[in-house]
CSV table of C-alpha atoms in Angstrom, one decimal:
chain,number,residue,atom,x,y,z
L,1,MET,CA,-27.7,6.6,18.9
L,2,THR,CA,-24.7,6.8,16.6
L,3,LYS,CA,-21.6,4.6,16.9
L,4,PHE,CA,-18.4,4.5,14.8
L,5,LYS,CA,-16.6,1.2,14.1
L,6,LEU,CA,-14.5,-0.4,11.3
L,7,PHE,CA,-14.7,-4.1,10.5
L,8,LEU,CA,-13.0,-6.4,8.1
L,9,ASN,CA,-14.7,-9.6,9.4
L,10,ILE,CA,-18.4,-9.8,8.6
L,11,ASP,CA,-19.1,-12.3,11.4
L,12,LYS,CA,-17.6,-10.0,14.0
L,13,GLU,CA,-19.6,-7.0,12.5
L,14,GLU,CA,-22.8,-9.0,12.7
L,15,ALA,CA,-22.2,-10.1,16.3
L,16,TRP,CA,-21.4,-6.5,17.3
L,17,ILE,CA,-24.6,-5.1,15.7
L,18,ASN,CA,-26.8,-7.8,17.3
L,19,SER,CA,-25.2,-7.1,20.7
L,20,ILE,CA,-26.5,-3.5,20.4
L,21,ILE,CA,-29.9,-4.8,19.3
L,22,THR,CA,-30.2,-6.9,22.4
L,23,GLN,CA,-29.8,-3.8,24.5
L,24,GLY,CA,-33.1,-2.5,23.0
L,25,TYR,CA,-32.1,-0.8,19.7
L,26,ARG,CA,-32.8,-1.4,16.1
L,27,LEU,CA,-30.3,-0.7,13.3
L,28,LYS,CA,-31.5,2.2,11.1
L,29,ASN,CA,-28.5,2.9,8.8
L,30,VAL,CA,-24.8,2.2,8.1
L,31,SER,CA,-22.5,4.5,6.2
L,32,TRP,CA,-18.7,4.5,6.1
L,33,GLY,CA,-18.2,3.1,9.6
L,34,GLN,CA,-21.1,5.1,11.1
L,35,TYR,CA,-23.8,3.0,12.6
L,36,VAL,CA,-27.2,4.6,13.4
L,37,PHE,CA,-29.4,2.8,15.9
L,38,GLU,CA,-32.9,3.7,17.0
L,39,GLU,CA,-34.0,3.0,20.6
L,40,LEU,CA,-37.0,0.9,20.9
L,41,PRO,CA,-39.7,1.8,23.5
L,42,PRO,CA,-40.2,-0.7,26.3
L,43,GLY,CA,-42.6,-3.4,25.2
L,44,ALA,CA,-42.7,-2.3,21.6
L,45,ASN,CA,-43.9,-4.9,19.1
L,46,VAL,CA,-40.9,-4.8,16.9
L,47,GLU,CA,-42.3,-7.4,14.5
L,48,ASN,CA,-45.3,-5.3,13.8
L,49,GLU,CA,-43.2,-2.1,13.2
L,50,VAL,CA,-40.8,-3.9,10.8
L,51,SER,CA,-43.7,-5.5,9.0
L,52,GLU,CA,-45.4,-2.1,8.5
L,53,THR,CA,-42.2,-0.7,7.0
L,54,ALA,CA,-41.9,-3.6,4.6
L,55,GLN,CA,-45.6,-3.3,3.8
L,56,ALA,CA,-45.2,0.3,2.8
L,57,GLU,CA,-42.3,-0.6,0.5
L,58,ASN,CA,-43.9,-3.8,-0.8
L,59,PRO,CA,-47.7,-3.5,-0.8
L,60,HIS,CA,-48.1,-7.2,-1.9
L,61,SER,CA,-46.4,-8.5,1.2
L,62,GLU,CA,-48.4,-9.9,4.1
L,63,SER,CA,-48.4,-8.4,7.5
L,64,ARG,CA,-48.2,-10.8,10.5
L,65,ASN,CA,-48.9,-10.0,14.1
L,66,THR,CA,-47.2,-12.3,16.6
L,67,GLU,CA,-45.2,-11.9,19.8
L,68,PRO,CA,-42.5,-9.2,19.9
L,69,PHE,CA,-39.1,-10.3,18.9
L,70,LEU,CA,-35.6,-8.7,18.4
L,71,PRO,CA,-34.9,-7.5,14.8
L,72,LEU,CA,-31.9,-9.7,14.1
L,73,VAL,CA,-29.5,-8.3,11.5
L,74,ARG,CA,-27.6,-10.4,9.0
L,75,MET,CA,-25.1,-9.3,6.3
L,76,ASP,CA,-24.2,-10.2,2.8
L,77,PHE,CA,-21.7,-8.8,0.3
L,78,ARG,CA,-22.9,-8.1,-3.2
L,79,ILE,CA,-22.0,-5.5,-5.8
L,80,PHE,CA,-24.4,-5.0,-8.8
L,81,SER,CA,-23.8,-3.2,-12.0
L,82,LYS,CA,-27.5,-3.0,-12.9
L,83,LYS,CA,-30.2,-1.5,-10.7
L,84,GLU,CA,-32.7,-4.1,-11.9
L,85,ASP,CA,-30.5,-6.9,-10.6
L,86,PHE,CA,-30.2,-5.2,-7.3
L,87,ILE,CA,-34.0,-4.7,-7.0
L,88,ASP,CA,-34.5,-8.4,-7.8
L,89,TYR,CA,-32.0,-9.3,-5.1
L,90,LEU,CA,-33.7,-7.2,-2.5
L,91,THR,CA,-37.1,-8.6,-3.5
L,92,LEU,CA,-35.9,-12.1,-3.0
L,93,PHE,CA,-34.9,-11.4,0.6
L,94,GLU,CA,-38.1,-9.6,1.3
L,95,ASP,CA,-40.0,-12.7,0.2
L,96,TYR,CA,-38.1,-14.7,2.7
L,97,GLY,CA,-38.8,-12.2,5.6
L,98,TRP,CA,-35.7,-10.0,5.5
L,99,HIS,CA,-36.0,-6.2,5.2
L,100,HIS,CA,-33.1,-4.3,3.6
L,101,VAL,CA,-31.7,-1.8,6.1
L,102,ALA,CA,-28.6,-0.4,4.5
L,103,GLY,CA,-26.3,-0.9,1.6
L,104,LYS,CA,-26.3,0.3,-2.0
L,105,LYS,CA,-25.9,-1.6,-5.3
L,106,SER,CA,-22.3,-0.6,-5.7
L,107,GLU,CA,-21.2,-0.6,-2.0
L,108,GLY,CA,-20.8,-4.3,-1.3
L,109,ASN,CA,-22.0,-4.7,2.3
L,110,GLN,CA,-25.7,-5.3,2.5
L,111,TYR,CA,-27.6,-5.3,5.8
L,112,PHE,CA,-30.9,-7.1,6.3
L,113,GLU,CA,-33.2,-7.1,9.3
L,114,ARG,CA,-35.5,-10.0,10.1
L,115,MET,CA,-39.1,-9.0,9.7
L,116,ARG,CA,-40.9,-12.0,11.1
L,117,SER,CA,-40.3,-14.4,13.9
L,118,ASP,CA,-41.3,-17.3,11.7
L,119,CYS,CA,-38.4,-16.8,9.2
L,120,LEU,CA,-35.0,-18.5,9.7
L,121,GLU,CA,-32.3,-16.8,11.8
L,122,GLU,CA,-29.8,-17.1,8.9
L,123,ILE,CA,-30.0,-15.7,5.4
L,124,PHE,CA,-28.0,-18.6,4.0
L,125,SER,CA,-29.1,-22.2,3.8
L,126,ASP,CA,-25.6,-23.8,4.1
L,127,SER,CA,-22.1,-23.0,5.2
L,128,PRO,CA,-20.6,-22.8,1.6
L,129,SER,CA,-23.1,-20.1,0.7
L,130,LYS,CA,-22.3,-18.2,3.9
L,131,ALA,CA,-18.5,-18.6,3.3
L,132,ALA,CA,-18.9,-17.3,-0.3
L,133,ARG,CA,-19.3,-13.8,1.1
L,134,TYR,CA,-15.6,-13.8,2.0
L,135,ARG,CA,-14.7,-15.0,-1.4
L,136,ARG,CA,-16.5,-12.1,-3.0
L,137,ILE,CA,-14.9,-9.7,-0.6
L,138,SER,CA,-11.5,-11.1,-1.3
L,139,SER,CA,-12.0,-10.8,-5.1
L,140,ASN,CA,-13.0,-7.1,-4.6
L,141,TRP,CA,-9.8,-6.4,-2.6
L,142,LEU,CA,-7.8,-8.2,-5.2
L,143,MET,CA,-9.3,-6.0,-7.9
L,144,MET,CA,-8.2,-2.9,-6.0
L,145,PHE,CA,-4.7,-4.4,-5.5
L,146,ALA,CA,-4.5,-5.1,-9.3
L,147,LEU,CA,-5.5,-1.5,-9.9
L,148,TYR,CA,-3.1,0.3,-7.5
L,149,LEU,CA,0.0,-1.8,-8.1
L,150,PRO,CA,0.4,-0.9,-11.8
L,151,LEU,CA,-0.3,2.8,-11.0
L,152,PHE,CA,2.6,2.7,-8.5
L,153,ILE,CA,4.9,1.1,-11.0
L,154,ILE,CA,4.0,3.7,-13.7
L,155,TYR,CA,4.6,6.6,-11.4
L,156,TRP,CA,7.8,5.2,-10.0
L,157,ASN,CA,9.3,4.5,-13.4
L,158,ASN,CA,8.3,7.7,-15.1
L,159,PHE,CA,8.9,10.3,-12.3
L,160,HIS,CA,12.2,10.7,-10.6
L,161,PHE,CA,12.1,12.2,-7.1
L,162,PRO,CA,15.1,13.1,-5.0
L,163,PHE,CA,14.3,10.8,-2.1
L,164,HIS,CA,18.0,10.0,-1.7
L,165,SER,CA,18.9,13.6,-1.2
L,166,GLY,CA,18.1,16.2,1.4
L,167,TRP,CA,15.0,18.4,1.5
L,168,LYS,CA,17.0,21.3,-0.1
L,169,ASP,CA,16.9,19.4,-3.4
L,170,PHE,CA,13.2,20.2,-3.7
L,171,PHE,CA,14.1,23.9,-4.2
L,172,TYR,CA,15.0,24.7,-7.8
L,173,THR,CA,15.9,28.4,-7.5
L,174,PRO,CA,19.5,28.7,-8.7
L,175,GLY,CA,21.9,30.0,-6.0
L,176,LEU,CA,19.2,30.0,-3.4
L,177,TRP,CA,21.4,28.7,-0.6
L,178,GLU,CA,24.1,31.2,-1.4
L,179,LEU,CA,21.8,34.1,-0.7
L,180,SER,CA,21.5,35.8,2.7
L,181,GLY,CA,19.3,38.2,4.5
L,182,SER,CA,16.1,39.6,3.0
L,183,LYS,CA,17.0,38.3,-0.5
L,184,PHE,CA,17.2,34.7,0.8
L,185,LEU,CA,14.0,35.1,2.8
L,186,LEU,CA,12.0,36.4,-0.2
L,187,ALA,CA,13.4,33.8,-2.6
L,188,PHE,CA,12.8,31.0,-0.1
L,189,LEU,CA,9.2,32.0,0.6
L,190,PHE,CA,8.5,32.4,-3.1
L,191,GLU,CA,9.9,28.9,-3.8
L,192,MET,CA,8.3,27.2,-0.8
L,193,PRO,CA,4.8,26.5,-2.3
L,194,PHE,CA,6.5,24.9,-5.4
L,195,ALA,CA,8.8,22.8,-3.2
L,196,LEU,CA,6.0,21.6,-1.1
L,197,GLY,CA,4.1,20.5,-4.3
L,198,ARG,CA,7.2,18.6,-5.4
L,199,MET,CA,7.4,16.9,-1.9
L,200,VAL,CA,3.7,15.8,-2.1
L,201,GLY,CA,4.3,14.6,-5.6
L,202,GLY,CA,7.2,12.5,-4.4
L,203,ILE,CA,5.1,11.0,-1.6
L,204,PHE,CA,2.3,10.1,-4.0
L,205,PRO,CA,3.8,6.9,-5.5
L,206,LEU,CA,4.6,5.7,-1.9
L,207,MET,CA,1.0,6.3,-1.0
L,208,LEU,CA,0.0,4.1,-4.0
L,209,LEU,CA,2.4,1.4,-2.8
L,210,VAL,CA,1.0,1.5,0.7
L,211,LEU,CA,-2.6,1.2,-0.7
L,212,ALA,CA,-1.6,-1.7,-2.9
L,213,ILE,CA,0.0,-3.6,-0.1
L,214,GLY,CA,-3.0,-2.9,2.1
L,215,TYR,CA,-5.5,-4.2,-0.5
L,216,GLY,CA,-3.3,-7.2,-1.1
L,217,TYR,CA,-3.2,-8.0,2.6
L,218,PHE,CA,-7.0,-7.6,2.9
L,219,SER,CA,-7.5,-9.9,0.0
L,220,LEU,CA,-5.4,-12.6,1.5
L,221,LYS,CA,-7.0,-12.2,4.9
L,222,THR,CA,-10.5,-12.5,3.7
L,223,LEU,CA,-9.5,-15.5,1.5
L,224,TYR,CA,-8.2,-17.1,4.7
L,225,TRP,CA,-11.6,-16.5,6.3
L,226,TYR,CA,-13.3,-18.0,3.3
L,227,ARG,CA,-11.2,-21.2,3.5
L,228,LYS,CA,-11.8,-21.4,7.2
L,229,GLU,CA,-15.5,-21.1,6.8
L,230,THR,CA,-15.6,-23.8,4.1
L,231,LYS,CA,-14.0,-26.3,6.5
L,232,ARG,CA,-16.7,-25.9,9.2
């Protein structure tokens, strides 16, 4: 089963994923808002299946056979520059009973599935550690804001576009609007692709501005969630 969703809030995303799991599914993969779930057969021993998957990836881990349980999913937000650091990070979670389901070292969102019923239901030991996810997300959005805002300023200051004029000003052919008949049609059609290119070029800095504003908003929003979590 595949579902499409977009989330900014990690807690809401976790709750939604686990609500699907309680209906008899297990999360298999997440990519760009696409969530892939696998239906579990009635009476399946989920713990054994998850443990077997972890055993194949980590031969030194111990397999445990207990009562069936739902494969709870928890999320973290981490970005790694080195593959070795990412592997160490995943190994640490494996040791505590959490199997990595989705997420890459440079993507940020990391999804973990509980492998055993005897491990804790949370991947963080305290509220500040859990809240720190939002701080890392906020910093990531802020970095994007700091990247796009200067780009907008550079384009806006160095390129002059006729936003204040009509659409005719995007056509540079001399005397175009004084022509008539077939001569006008041929000249207009010839100039059209270039005019459209100038229009798109004129919209580009506005697109950069919209992106910068969006990233700035996301950064402030997640920072608010971080402060809210720290007060719990």
